[in-house]
Coordinates of C-alpha atoms in Angstrom, one line a residue:
X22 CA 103.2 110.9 8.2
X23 CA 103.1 112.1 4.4
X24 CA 99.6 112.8 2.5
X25 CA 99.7 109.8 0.8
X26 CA 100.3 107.4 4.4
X27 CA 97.8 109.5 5.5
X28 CA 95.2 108.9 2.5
X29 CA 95.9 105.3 2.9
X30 CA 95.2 105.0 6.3
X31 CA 91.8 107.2 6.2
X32 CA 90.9 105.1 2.8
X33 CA 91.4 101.5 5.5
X34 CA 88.9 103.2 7.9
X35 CA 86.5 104.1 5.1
X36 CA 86.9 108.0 6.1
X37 CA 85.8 108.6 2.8
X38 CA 85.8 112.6 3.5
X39 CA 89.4 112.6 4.6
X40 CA 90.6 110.3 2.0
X41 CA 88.4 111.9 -1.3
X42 CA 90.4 115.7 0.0
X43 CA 94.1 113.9 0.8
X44 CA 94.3 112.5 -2.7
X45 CA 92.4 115.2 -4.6
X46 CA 94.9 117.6 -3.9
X47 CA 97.2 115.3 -5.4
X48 CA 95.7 114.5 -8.6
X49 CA 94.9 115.3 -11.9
X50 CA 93.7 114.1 -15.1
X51 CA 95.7 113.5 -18.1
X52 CA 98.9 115.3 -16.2
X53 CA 102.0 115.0 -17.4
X54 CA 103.1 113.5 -14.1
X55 CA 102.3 109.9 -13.7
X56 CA 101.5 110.0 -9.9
X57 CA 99.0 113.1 -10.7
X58 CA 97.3 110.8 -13.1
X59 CA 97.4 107.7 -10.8
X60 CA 96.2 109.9 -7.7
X61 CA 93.3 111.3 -10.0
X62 CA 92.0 107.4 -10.7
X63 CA 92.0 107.1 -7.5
X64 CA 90.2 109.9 -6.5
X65 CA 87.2 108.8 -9.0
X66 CA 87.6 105.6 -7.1
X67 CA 87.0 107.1 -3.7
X68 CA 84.1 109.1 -4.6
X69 CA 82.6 106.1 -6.4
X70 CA 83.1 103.9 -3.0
X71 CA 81.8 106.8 -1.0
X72 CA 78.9 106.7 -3.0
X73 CA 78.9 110.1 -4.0
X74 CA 76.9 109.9 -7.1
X75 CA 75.7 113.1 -7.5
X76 CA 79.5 114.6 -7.6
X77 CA 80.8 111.5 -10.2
X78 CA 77.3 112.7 -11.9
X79 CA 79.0 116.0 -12.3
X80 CA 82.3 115.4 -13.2
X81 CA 81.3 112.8 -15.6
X82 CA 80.1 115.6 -18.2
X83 CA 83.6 116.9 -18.6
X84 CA 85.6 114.0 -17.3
X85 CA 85.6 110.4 -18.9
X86 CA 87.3 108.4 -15.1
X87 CA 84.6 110.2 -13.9
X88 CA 81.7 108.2 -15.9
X89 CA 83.7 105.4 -15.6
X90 CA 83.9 105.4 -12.1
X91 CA 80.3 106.0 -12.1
X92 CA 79.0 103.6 -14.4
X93 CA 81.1 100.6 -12.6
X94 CA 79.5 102.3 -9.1
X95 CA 76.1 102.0 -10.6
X96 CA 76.0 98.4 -12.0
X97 CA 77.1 97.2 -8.5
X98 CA 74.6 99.1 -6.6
X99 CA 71.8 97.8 -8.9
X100 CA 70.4 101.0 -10.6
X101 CA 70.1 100.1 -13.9
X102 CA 67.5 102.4 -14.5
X103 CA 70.0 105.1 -13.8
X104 CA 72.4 103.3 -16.8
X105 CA 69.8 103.0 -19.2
X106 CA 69.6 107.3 -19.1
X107 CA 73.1 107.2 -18.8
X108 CA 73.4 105.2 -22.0
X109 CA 70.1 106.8 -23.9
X110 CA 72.0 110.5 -22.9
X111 CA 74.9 109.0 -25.5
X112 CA 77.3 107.5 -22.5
X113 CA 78.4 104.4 -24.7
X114 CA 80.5 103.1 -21.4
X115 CA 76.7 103.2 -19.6
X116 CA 75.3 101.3 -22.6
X117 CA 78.2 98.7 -22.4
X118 CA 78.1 97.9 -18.8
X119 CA 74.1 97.8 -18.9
X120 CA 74.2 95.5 -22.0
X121 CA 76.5 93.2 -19.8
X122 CA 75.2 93.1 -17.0
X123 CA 71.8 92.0 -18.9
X124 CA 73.1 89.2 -20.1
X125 CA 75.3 88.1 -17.1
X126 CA 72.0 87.7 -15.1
X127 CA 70.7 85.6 -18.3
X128 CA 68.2 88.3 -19.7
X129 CA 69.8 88.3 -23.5
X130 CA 66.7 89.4 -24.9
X131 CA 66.1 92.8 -23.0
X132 CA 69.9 93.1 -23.6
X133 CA 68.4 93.0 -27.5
X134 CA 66.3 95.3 -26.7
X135 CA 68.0 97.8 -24.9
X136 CA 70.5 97.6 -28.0
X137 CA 67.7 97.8 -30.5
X138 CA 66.9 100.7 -29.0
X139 CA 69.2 102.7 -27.7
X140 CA 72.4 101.8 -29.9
X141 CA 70.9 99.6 -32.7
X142 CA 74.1 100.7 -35.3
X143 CA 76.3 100.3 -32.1
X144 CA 78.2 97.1 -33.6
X145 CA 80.2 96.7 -30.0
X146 CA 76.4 96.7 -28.4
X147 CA 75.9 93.9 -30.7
X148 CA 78.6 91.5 -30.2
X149 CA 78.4 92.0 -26.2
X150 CA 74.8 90.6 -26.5
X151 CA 75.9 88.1 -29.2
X152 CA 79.1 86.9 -27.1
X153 CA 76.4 87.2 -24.1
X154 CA 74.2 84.4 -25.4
X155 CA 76.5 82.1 -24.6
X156 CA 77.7 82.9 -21.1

């Protein structure tokens, strides 16, 4: 069995450990090689469903999959908190997803607020909380 039957198979049983070291091997960001690329999406992926949040913490300062990863695993865990320091910090992607999920769960006007704010020249900010009003 190669590495990549075998991160498969350990990413089925949620061996997150076994998995996150299998494909990080394999991966790289921005690389030349497609696959390298792929398997470094991938790897963000993994720590984000192993809920390693301290490491995606980490390599989000040099690494944008990273904050991504991290910004996606937040909002479905709940921690806004954590995405509004995120997004006050200057992570736009935090201030996006935060902004969203605001006005999915019908609270447009913290949404305002959050933009007012945090991003209040942020023109995308804007028309997620104007597009939001309606949803």
């Amino acid at each position: 069995m190669d590495w990549l039957e075998r991160a498969r198979a350990a990413e089925q049983l949620e061996d997150w450990d076994e998995a996150i070291v299998l494909v990080s091997a394999h991966a790289e960001c921005f690389s030349d090689d497609p696959d390298m690329h792929d398997n470094h999406l991938w790897h963000m992926d993994l720590l984000a469903r192993a809920e390693r949040i301290s490491e995606l913490t980490e390599r989000a300062l040099t690494d944008r999959h990273a904050g991504r990863s991290l910004n996606r695993s937040l909002r479905e865990r709940g921690r806004e908190a954590a995405l509004y320091d995120r997004a006050e910090d200057g992570d736009r992607g935090a201030l996006y997803v935060l902004v969203r999920l605001m006005c999915e769960t019908g609270r447009v006007q913290e949404a305002q607020k959050v933009v007012a704010d945090i991003g209040p020249e942020d023109q995308y900010a804007h028309r997620i909380v104007a597009d939001g009003r309606w949803t």
